[in-house]
PDB file of C-alpha atoms in Angstrom:
ATOM      1  CA  MET A  89      31.377 127.914 114.092  1.00  0.00           C
ATOM      2  CA  VAL A  90      28.864 125.295 115.742  1.00  0.00           C
ATOM      3  CA  ARG A  91      29.357 123.502 118.873  1.00  0.00           C
ATOM      4  CA  PHE A  92      27.591 120.005 118.623  1.00  0.00           C
ATOM      5  CA  THR A  93      26.689 117.171 121.081  1.00  0.00           C
ATOM      6  CA  TRP A  94      25.226 113.711 120.543  1.00  0.00           C
ATOM      7  CA  GLU A  95      23.534 111.109 122.746  1.00  0.00           C
ATOM      8  CA  GLY A  96      22.362 107.460 122.238  1.00  0.00           C
ATOM      9  CA  ASN A  97      23.463 104.517 120.295  1.00  0.00           C
ATOM     10  CA  LEU A  98      23.636 103.580 116.531  1.00  0.00           C
ATOM     11  CA  GLY A  99      20.186 101.555 116.754  1.00  0.00           C
ATOM     12  CA  SER A 100      21.202  99.469 113.725  1.00  0.00           C
ATOM     13  CA  LYS A 101      22.973  95.948 113.770  1.00  0.00           C
ATOM     14  CA  GLU A 102      24.416  96.788 110.495  1.00  0.00           C
ATOM     15  CA  LYS A 103      26.193  99.886 111.826  1.00  0.00           C
ATOM     16  CA  LEU A 104      27.100  98.033 115.163  1.00  0.00           C
ATOM     17  CA  GLY A 105      28.545  95.336 113.045  1.00  0.00           C
ATOM     18  CA  ARG A 106      30.907  97.790 111.109  1.00  0.00           C
ATOM     19  CA  GLU A 107      32.042  99.144 114.509  1.00  0.00           C
ATOM     20  CA  ARG A 108      32.793  95.672 115.898  1.00  0.00           C
ATOM     21  CA  ILE A 109      34.898  94.896 112.692  1.00  0.00           C
ATOM     22  CA  VAL A 110      36.937  98.102 113.103  1.00  0.00           C
ATOM     23  CA  LYS A 111      37.628  97.454 116.783  1.00  0.00           C
ATOM     24  CA  GLN A 112      38.773  93.900 115.975  1.00  0.00           C
ATOM     25  CA  LEU A 113      41.206  95.284 113.456  1.00  0.00           C
ATOM     26  CA  VAL A 114      42.756  97.832 115.564  1.00  0.00           C
ATOM     27  CA  ALA A 115      42.882  95.732 118.868  1.00  0.00           C
ATOM     28  CA  PRO A 116      46.533  94.980 118.620  1.00  0.00           C
ATOM     29  CA  TRP A 117      47.389  98.728 118.630  1.00  0.00           C
ATOM     30  CA  ARG A 118      45.170  99.611 121.543  1.00  0.00           C
ATOM     31  CA  ARG A 119      46.902 102.117 124.078  1.00  0.00           C
ATOM     32  CA  SER A 120      49.563 102.844 121.245  1.00  0.00           C
ATOM     33  CA  GLY A 121      48.655 106.432 120.567  1.00  0.00           C
ATOM     34  CA  ARG A 122      48.295 105.849 116.901  1.00  0.00           C
ATOM     35  CA  ASN A 123      45.802 107.216 114.484  1.00  0.00           C
ATOM     36  CA  VAL A 124      42.995 105.272 112.575  1.00  0.00           C
ATOM     37  CA  THR A 125      41.847 106.536 109.301  1.00  0.00           C
ATOM     38  CA  ALA A 126      38.797 105.320 107.493  1.00  0.00           C
ATOM     39  CA  ASP A 127      36.209 106.253 104.777  1.00  0.00           C
ATOM     40  CA  ASN A 128      32.523 107.148 105.541  1.00  0.00           C
ATOM     41  CA  PHE A 129      31.333 103.679 105.245  1.00  0.00           C
ATOM     42  CA  VAL A 130      32.453 102.925 108.841  1.00  0.00           C
ATOM     43  CA  THR A 131      32.831 106.425 110.330  1.00  0.00           C
ATOM     44  CA  SER A 132      30.676 107.479 113.250  1.00  0.00           C
ATOM     45  CA  ILE A 133      30.936 109.604 116.266  1.00  0.00           C
ATOM     46  CA  PRO A 134      30.369 106.751 118.751  1.00  0.00           C
ATOM     47  CA  LEU A 135      33.095 104.729 117.149  1.00  0.00           C
ATOM     48  CA  ALA A 136      35.585 107.629 117.350  1.00  0.00           C
ATOM     49  CA  GLU A 137      34.797 108.253 121.045  1.00  0.00           C
ATOM     50  CA  ASP A 138      35.230 104.501 121.868  1.00  0.00           C
ATOM     51  CA  LEU A 139      38.714 104.341 120.054  1.00  0.00           C
ATOM     52  CA  LEU A 140      39.751 107.387 121.969  1.00  0.00           C
ATOM     53  CA  LYS A 141      38.923 105.593 125.259  1.00  0.00           C
ATOM     54  CA  HIS A 142      41.423 102.992 124.043  1.00  0.00           C
ATOM     55  CA  GLY A 143      44.167 105.479 123.014  1.00  0.00           C
ATOM     56  CA  LEU A 144      43.576 105.773 119.492  1.00  0.00           C
ATOM     57  CA  THR A 145      42.756 108.798 117.682  1.00  0.00           C
ATOM     58  CA  TYR A 146      40.388 108.778 114.621  1.00  0.00           C
ATOM     59  CA  VAL A 147      40.200 110.771 111.243  1.00  0.00           C
ATOM     60  CA  GLY A 148      37.833 109.973 108.547  1.00  0.00           C
ATOM     61  CA  THR A 149      35.163 111.386 106.368  1.00  0.00           C
ATOM     62  CA  ILE A 150      31.494 110.903 107.527  1.00  0.00           C
ATOM     63  CA  ARG A 151      28.239 110.830 105.785  1.00  0.00           C
ATOM     64  CA  SER A 152      25.727 113.459 106.087  1.00  0.00           C
ATOM     65  CA  ASN A 153      22.843 111.332 106.891  1.00  0.00           C
ATOM     66  CA  LYS A 154      24.232 110.364 110.348  1.00  0.00           C
ATOM     67  CA  PRO A 155      21.783 111.276 113.081  1.00  0.00           C
ATOM     68  CA  HIS A 156      24.626 113.262 114.888  1.00  0.00           C
ATOM     69  CA  ILE A 157      25.161 115.725 112.129  1.00  0.00           C
ATOM     70  CA  PRO A 158      23.501 119.146 112.782  1.00  0.00           C
ATOM     71  CA  ASP A 159      21.303 120.554 109.917  1.00  0.00           C
ATOM     72  CA  ALA A 160      23.438 123.644 110.072  1.00  0.00           C
ATOM     73  CA  MET A 161      26.554 121.782 108.603  1.00  0.00           C
ATOM     74  CA  LYS A 162      24.792 120.056 105.756  1.00  0.00           C
ATOM     75  CA  ALA A 163      24.926 121.392 102.256  1.00  0.00           C
ATOM     76  CA  ASN A 164      22.564 124.120 101.163  1.00  0.00           C
ATOM     77  CA  SER A 165      22.465 126.999  98.522  1.00  0.00           C
ATOM     78  CA  THR A 166      23.344 129.682 100.886  1.00  0.00           C
ATOM     79  CA  ARG A 167      26.880 128.470 101.682  1.00  0.00           C
ATOM     80  CA  GLN A 168      29.786 129.706  99.505  1.00  0.00           C
ATOM     81  CA  VAL A 169      32.127 127.453  97.533  1.00  0.00           C
ATOM     82  CA  ASN A 170      35.403 126.639  99.493  1.00  0.00           C
ATOM     83  CA  SER A 171      33.914 127.656 102.785  1.00  0.00           C
ATOM     84  CA  SER A 172      34.095 125.669 105.901  1.00  0.00           C
ATOM     85  CA  LEU A 173      32.049 125.146 109.005  1.00  0.00           C
ATOM     86  CA  PHE A 174      33.653 123.657 111.986  1.00  0.00           C
ATOM     87  CA  GLY A 175      31.975 122.219 115.144  1.00  0.00           C
ATOM     88  CA  PHE A 176      33.930 121.431 118.230  1.00  0.00           C
ATOM     89  CA  ASN A 177      33.159 119.032 121.004  1.00  0.00           C
ATOM     90  CA  ASP A 178      35.409 118.470 124.108  1.00  0.00           C
ATOM     91  CA  GLN A 179      36.910 115.260 122.382  1.00  0.00           C
ATOM     92  CA  ALA A 180      36.157 115.548 118.597  1.00  0.00           C
ATOM     93  CA  THR A 181      36.081 118.306 115.671  1.00  0.00           C
ATOM     94  CA  LEU A 182      33.552 118.055 112.959  1.00  0.00           C
ATOM     95  CA  VAL A 183      34.184 120.021 109.748  1.00  0.00           C
ATOM     96  CA  SER A 184      31.828 120.696 106.731  1.00  0.00           C
ATOM     97  CA  TYR A 185      33.661 121.831 103.510  1.00  0.00           C
ATOM     98  CA  VAL A 186      31.936 123.050 100.382  1.00  0.00           C
ATOM     99  CA  PRO A 187      34.082 122.111  97.295  1.00  0.00           C
ATOM    100  CA  LYS A 188      31.169 122.787  94.839  1.00  0.00           C
ATOM    101  CA  GLU A 189      28.001 124.520  94.746  1.00  0.00           C
ATOM    102  CA  LYS A 190      25.375 122.578  96.998  1.00  0.00           C
ATOM    103  CA  GLN A 191      27.857 120.022  97.851  1.00  0.00           C
ATOM    104  CA  ASP A 192      29.686 119.375 100.997  1.00  0.00           C
ATOM    105  CA  VAL A 193      32.367 117.018 102.457  1.00  0.00           C
ATOM    106  CA  LEU A 194      32.061 116.168 106.204  1.00  0.00           C
ATOM    107  CA  ALA A 195      35.016 114.804 108.220  1.00  0.00           C
ATOM    108  CA  LEU A 196      35.392 113.872 111.883  1.00  0.00           C
ATOM    109  CA  SER A 197      38.444 113.989 113.607  1.00  0.00           C
ATOM    110  CA  THR A 198      39.471 113.270 117.468  1.00  0.00           C
ATOM    111  CA  MET A 199      43.110 114.159 116.426  1.00  0.00           C
ATOM    112  CA  HIS A 200      42.581 117.864 115.266  1.00  0.00           C
ATOM    113  CA  HIS A 201      41.146 120.531 117.743  1.00  0.00           C
ATOM    114  CA  ASP A 202      41.400 123.632 115.426  1.00  0.00           C
ATOM    115  CA  ASP A 203      39.995 125.393 112.293  1.00  0.00           C
ATOM    116  CA  GLN A 204      43.111 125.449 110.308  1.00  0.00           C
ATOM    117  CA  VAL A 205      42.740 125.396 106.387  1.00  0.00           C
ATOM    118  CA  ASP A 206      45.324 125.422 103.508  1.00  0.00           C
ATOM    119  CA  GLY A 207      45.873 126.085 100.118  1.00  0.00           C
ATOM    120  CA  ASP A 208      44.117 128.215  97.414  1.00  0.00           C
ATOM    121  CA  ALA A 209      41.074 125.972  97.942  1.00  0.00           C
ATOM    122  CA  GLN A 210      41.142 126.604 101.686  1.00  0.00           C
ATOM    123  CA  LYS A 211      40.659 122.914 102.470  1.00  0.00           C
ATOM    124  CA  PRO A 212      40.651 121.971 106.062  1.00  0.00           C
ATOM    125  CA  GLU A 213      43.641 120.309 107.612  1.00  0.00           C
ATOM    126  CA  ILE A 214      41.312 117.614 108.859  1.00  0.00           C
ATOM    127  CA  ILE A 215      40.184 116.637 105.153  1.00  0.00           C
ATOM    128  CA  LEU A 216      43.626 117.019 103.705  1.00  0.00           C
ATOM    129  CA  TYR A 217      44.851 114.579 106.492  1.00  0.00           C
ATOM    130  CA  SER A 218      42.285 111.928 105.931  1.00  0.00           C
ATOM    131  CA  THR A 219      42.666 112.028 101.932  1.00  0.00           C
ATOM    132  CA  LYS A 220      46.360 111.891 102.162  1.00  0.00           C
ATOM    133  CA  SER A 221      46.341 108.890 104.420  1.00  0.00           C
ATOM    134  CA  GLY A 222      46.080 106.457 101.676  1.00  0.00           C
ATOM    135  CA  VAL A 223      42.278 105.265 101.798  1.00  0.00           C
ATOM    136  CA  ASP A 224      41.045 107.091  98.961  1.00  0.00           C
ATOM    137  CA  ASN A 225      44.265 106.468  97.021  1.00  0.00           C
ATOM    138  CA  LEU A 226      43.839 102.752  97.493  1.00  0.00           C
ATOM    139  CA  ASP A 227      40.292 102.737  96.405  1.00  0.00           C
ATOM    140  CA  HIS A 228      41.264 104.789  93.270  1.00  0.00           C
ATOM    141  CA  LEU A 229      44.112 102.422  92.339  1.00  0.00           C
ATOM    142  CA  ALA A 230      41.837  99.373  93.069  1.00  0.00           C
ATOM    143  CA  THR A 231      39.212 100.600  90.632  1.00  0.00           C
ATOM    144  CA  MET A 232      41.283 101.728  87.768  1.00  0.00           C
ATOM    145  CA  TYR A 233      42.165  98.085  86.852  1.00  0.00           C
ATOM    146  CA  THR A 234      39.749  95.879  88.474  1.00  0.00           C
ATOM    147  CA  SER A 235      38.843  92.110  88.533  1.00  0.00           C
ATOM    148  CA  ARG A 236      35.380  92.694  90.118  1.00  0.00           C
ATOM    149  CA  ARG A 237      32.061  92.238  88.417  1.00  0.00           C
ATOM    150  CA  LYS A 238      28.619  93.325  89.114  1.00  0.00           C
ATOM    151  CA  VAL A 239      27.116  90.402  90.944  1.00  0.00           C
ATOM    152  CA  ASN A 240      24.679  90.007  93.892  1.00  0.00           C
ATOM    153  CA  ARG A 241      26.595  87.390  95.726  1.00  0.00           C
ATOM    154  CA  TRP A 242      28.679  89.169  98.554  1.00  0.00           C
ATOM    155  CA  PRO A 243      31.296  86.488  98.773  1.00  0.00           C
ATOM    156  CA  VAL A 244      32.091  86.833  95.043  1.00  0.00           C
ATOM    157  CA  ALA A 245      32.320  90.748  95.373  1.00  0.00           C
ATOM    158  CA  LEU A 246      34.528  90.364  98.534  1.00  0.00           C
ATOM    159  CA  PHE A 247      36.780  88.091  96.664  1.00  0.00           C
ATOM    160  CA  GLY A 248      37.172  90.586  93.771  1.00  0.00           C
ATOM    161  CA  ASN A 249      37.913  93.286  96.280  1.00  0.00           C
ATOM    162  CA  VAL A 250      40.709  91.017  98.048  1.00  0.00           C
ATOM    163  CA  VAL A 251      42.150  90.412  94.697  1.00  0.00           C
ATOM    164  CA  ASP A 252      42.269  94.120  93.752  1.00  0.00           C
ATOM    165  CA  VAL A 253      43.794  95.176  97.052  1.00  0.00           C
ATOM    166  CA  GLY A 254      46.238  92.411  97.001  1.00  0.00           C
ATOM    167  CA  ALA A 255      47.300  93.457  93.448  1.00  0.00           C
ATOM    168  CA  VAL A 256      48.045  97.003  94.683  1.00  0.00           C
ATOM    169  CA  ALA A 257      49.906  95.752  97.471  1.00  0.00           C
ATOM    170  CA  ALA A 258      51.908  93.381  95.494  1.00  0.00           C
ATOM    171  CA  PHE A 259      52.786  96.249  92.942  1.00  0.00           C
ATOM    172  CA  VAL A 260      54.094  98.571  95.846  1.00  0.00           C
ATOM    173  CA  ILE A 261      56.257  95.880  97.225  1.00  0.00           C
ATOM    174  CA  TRP A 262      57.661  94.834  93.830  1.00  0.00           C
ATOM    175  CA  MET A 263      58.572  98.448  93.043  1.00  0.00           C
ATOM    176  CA  GLY A 264      60.106  98.776  96.542  1.00  0.00           C
ATOM    177  CA  LYS A 265      62.242  96.065  95.888  1.00  0.00           C
ATOM    178  CA  PHE A 266      62.882  96.631  92.115  1.00  0.00           C
ATOM    179  CA  PRO A 267      62.590 100.581  91.657  1.00  0.00           C
ATOM    180  CA  GLN A 268      64.336 100.524  88.310  1.00  0.00           C
ATOM    181  CA  TRP A 269      62.020  97.930  86.705  1.00  0.00           C
ATOM    182  CA  LYS A 270      60.656  99.160  83.346  1.00  0.00           C
ATOM    183  CA  ILE A 271      61.375 102.648  84.480  1.00  0.00           C
ATOM    184  CA  SER A 272      61.123 103.583  80.704  1.00  0.00           C
ATOM    185  CA  GLU A 273      57.563 102.874  80.597  1.00  0.00           C
ATOM    186  CA  GLY A 274      56.432 105.520  83.043  1.00  0.00           C
ATOM    187  CA  LYS A 275      52.945 105.322  84.200  1.00  0.00           C
ATOM    188  CA  ARG A 276      52.356 102.169  82.062  1.00  0.00           C
ATOM    189  CA  ARG A 277      54.396 100.064  84.682  1.00  0.00           C
ATOM    190  CA  ARG A 278      51.518  99.267  86.753  1.00  0.00           C
ATOM    191  CA  ARG A 279      49.502  98.094  83.867  1.00  0.00           C
ATOM    192  CA  LEU A 280      52.411  95.777  82.713  1.00  0.00           C
ATOM    193  CA  PHE A 281      52.829  94.499  86.151  1.00  0.00           C
ATOM    194  CA  LEU A 282      49.187  93.590  86.525  1.00  0.00           C
ATOM    195  CA  SER A 283      49.318  91.883  83.168  1.00  0.00           C
ATOM    196  CA  GLU A 284      52.265  89.746  83.998  1.00  0.00           C
ATOM    197  CA  LEU A 285      50.879  89.074  87.436  1.00  0.00           C
ATOM    198  CA  ALA A 286      47.590  87.745  85.899  1.00  0.00           C
ATOM    199  CA  ASN A 287      49.694  85.715  83.433  1.00  0.00           C
ATOM    200  CA  GLN A 288      51.456  84.112  86.342  1.00  0.00           C
ATOM    201  CA  LEU A 289      48.438  83.347  88.360  1.00  0.00           C
ATOM    202  CA  VAL A 290      46.590  81.664  85.525  1.00  0.00           C
ATOM    203  CA  MET A 291      49.270  79.821  83.754  1.00  0.00           C
ATOM    204  CA  PRO A 292      49.707  76.862  86.161  1.00  0.00           C
ATOM    205  CA  HIS A 293      45.999  76.288  85.638  1.00  0.00           C
ATOM    206  CA  LEU A 294      46.214  76.532  81.874  1.00  0.00           C
ATOM    207  CA  ARG A 295      49.078  73.984  81.747  1.00  0.00           C
ATOM    208  CA  ARG A 296      47.026  71.569  83.862  1.00  0.00           C
ATOM    209  CA  ARG A 297      44.035  71.949  81.677  1.00  0.00           C
ATOM    210  CA  ALA A 298      46.101  71.679  78.423  1.00  0.00           C
ATOM    211  CA  LEU A 299      46.429  67.911  79.475  1.00  0.00           C
ATOM    212  CA  THR A 300      42.875  67.286  78.869  1.00  0.00           C
ATOM    213  CA  PRO A 301      42.752  64.863  75.870  1.00  0.00           C
ATOM    214  CA  THR A 302      39.459  66.177  74.394  1.00  0.00           C
ATOM    215  CA  LEU A 303      39.853  70.153  74.227  1.00  0.00           C
ATOM    216  CA  GLN A 304      37.846  71.895  71.752  1.00  0.00           C
ATOM    217  CA  ALA A 305      39.310  73.849  68.895  1.00  0.00           C
ATOM    218  CA  PRO A 306      38.438  77.345  70.215  1.00  0.00           C
ATOM    219  CA  ILE A 307      39.914  76.570  73.586  1.00  0.00           C
ATOM    220  CA  ARG A 308      42.997  75.266  71.985  1.00  0.00           C
ATOM    221  CA  ASN A 309      43.472  78.289  69.885  1.00  0.00           C
ATOM    222  CA  ALA A 310      42.895  80.618  72.971  1.00  0.00           C
ATOM    223  CA  MET A 311      45.636  78.668  74.886  1.00  0.00           C
ATOM    224  CA  LYS A 312      48.068  78.851  71.993  1.00  0.00           C
ATOM    225  CA  MET A 313      47.449  82.836  71.940  1.00  0.00           C
ATOM    226  CA  VAL A 314      48.665  82.993  75.410  1.00  0.00           C
ATOM    227  CA  GLY A 315      51.824  80.969  74.910  1.00  0.00           C
ATOM    228  CA  VAL A 316      50.640  77.520  76.254  1.00  0.00           C
ATOM    229  CA  ASP A 317      52.314  74.509  74.788  1.00  0.00           C
ATOM    230  CA  LEU A 318      49.702  71.974  73.724  1.00  0.00           C
ATOM    231  CA  PRO A 319      50.216  68.439  73.158  1.00  0.00           C
ATOM    232  CA  PRO A 320      48.897  67.052  69.968  1.00  0.00           C
ATOM    233  CA  PRO A 321      45.214  66.319  70.023  1.00  0.00           C
ATOM    234  CA  VAL A 322      44.190  62.819  70.753  1.00  0.00           C
ATOM    235  CA  GLN A 323      42.470  61.102  67.695  1.00  0.00           C
ATOM    236  CA  GLN A 324      39.146  59.675  68.446  1.00  0.00           C
ATOM    237  CA  ALA A 325      37.809  56.760  66.595  1.00  0.00           C
ATOM    238  CA  GLN A 326      36.559  57.458  63.278  1.00  0.00           C
ATOM    239  CA  ALA A 327      35.725  54.152  61.853  1.00  0.00           C
ATOM    240  CA  LEU A 328      32.046  53.668  60.980  1.00  0.00           C
ATOM    241  CA  THR A 329      30.098  50.778  62.046  1.00  0.00           C
ATOM    242  CA  SER A 330      28.979  48.469  59.441  1.00  0.00           C
ATOM    243  CA  ALA A 331      26.637  50.000  56.951  1.00  0.00           C
ATOM    244  CA  GLY A 332      26.808  53.256  58.998  1.00  0.00           C
ATOM    245  CA  LYS A 333      24.001  52.181  61.079  1.00  0.00           C
ATOM    246  CA  ARG A 334      23.524  53.427  64.701  1.00  0.00           C
ATOM    247  CA  LYS A 335      24.548  50.766  67.230  1.00  0.00           C
ATOM    248  CA  ARG A 336      24.576  50.724  71.020  1.00  0.00           C
ATOM    249  CA  CYS A 337      28.016  51.491  72.642  1.00  0.00           C
ATOM    250  CA  HIS A 338      29.335  48.241  73.908  1.00  0.00           C
ATOM    251  CA  LEU A 339      31.134  49.920  76.946  1.00  0.00           C
ATOM    252  CA  CYS A 340      27.958  51.900  78.177  1.00  0.00           C
ATOM    253  CA  PRO A 341      25.649  50.168  80.663  1.00  0.00           C
ATOM    254  CA  CYS A 342      22.569  48.673  79.045  1.00  0.00           C
ATOM    255  CA  GLY A 343      20.175  50.914  80.783  1.00  0.00           C
ATOM    256  CA  ILE A 344      21.755  53.975  79.070  1.00  0.00           C
ATOM    257  CA  ASP A 345      21.094  52.543  75.634  1.00  0.00           C
ATOM    258  CA  LYS A 346      23.468  55.191  73.856  1.00  0.00           C
ATOM    259  CA  LYS A 347      23.442  54.360  70.162  1.00  0.00           C
ATOM    260  CA  VAL A 348      26.268  55.756  67.925  1.00  0.00           C
ATOM    261  CA  ARG A 349      27.645  55.369  64.498  1.00  0.00           C
ATOM    262  CA  LEU A 350      31.253  55.466  65.222  1.00  0.00           C
ATOM    263  CA  ALA A 351      33.145  52.273  65.897  1.00  0.00           C
ATOM    264  CA  CYS A 352      36.527  51.357  67.388  1.00  0.00           C
ATOM    265  CA  ASP A 353      39.299  51.390  64.694  1.00  0.00           C
ATOM    266  CA  ARG A 354      40.822  48.377  66.268  1.00  0.00           C
ATOM    267  CA  CYS A 355      38.092  45.920  67.330  1.00  0.00           C
ATOM    268  CA  LYS A 356      35.238  47.444  65.138  1.00  0.00           C
ATOM    269  CA  GLN A 357      32.970  47.517  68.062  1.00  0.00           C
ATOM    270  CA  PRO A 358      30.585  50.489  68.420  1.00  0.00           C
ATOM    271  CA  VAL A 359      31.955  52.862  70.957  1.00  0.00           C
ATOM    272  CA  CYS A 360      30.451  56.512  72.006  1.00  0.00           C
ATOM    273  CA  PRO A 361      32.628  59.581  72.153  1.00  0.00           C
ATOM    274  CA  SER A 362      32.879  59.255  75.872  1.00  0.00           C
ATOM    275  CA  HIS A 363      34.747  56.003  75.419  1.00  0.00           C
ATOM    276  CA  SER A 364      36.737  56.594  72.427  1.00  0.00           C
ATOM    277  CA  VAL A 365      40.363  57.904  72.990  1.00  0.00           C
TER     278      VAL A 365
END
């Protein structure tokens, strides 16, 4: 076992921003004695210490590149598979577990203060507690069927993640209210639910767009495939101008000088596609 200490601050505006977000999220539950669980994106020893001062314990995985992690607890070729190395402080416990050769999983906890392990793989209780809390499970479910795309604009990436997390939450609520819904489908129930959810979300927009008088044929065919009832297409003017010569549309301003061969089938005046309905 290794006893570790740390000093100083994070020294990074980005990391301080992550800490601030976590503190804002858990502010309503200060002094409640509850536990906060997160992944390695936000976990840091100063954050865990600060939450502990406000009556909240913390359990979560932590990245090995943090400045407070001793070199002895990082992965190396001498450590055995399924072995654990614990470090204790007066307020927190750090564990380094080796699931595979030359790989390690680091976890930090202000809730656990022992070196208990469990199962054939001899996993520490800290790691089992953090993975069972739902963070990793939520990430797994959100990435199985995702609406996110590889983009460089963070608002778009954030919106995609919000949609994925919201879809997981909606499925949990739906199954809690209707546990027998499509029970014969087994594991396919979530896929069917997401398909129906997506259909219900886009259908109002499809019906509104179906009222557009000049939809192109590929768009109309795609809407018919998803079950949208389309009104008959609006016929544009098909009469030709005299002798088929191009003439300026009599409805467009003179400055545009748009010349066409189509003419209105009633007044026989030349008219462009923008004004022919």
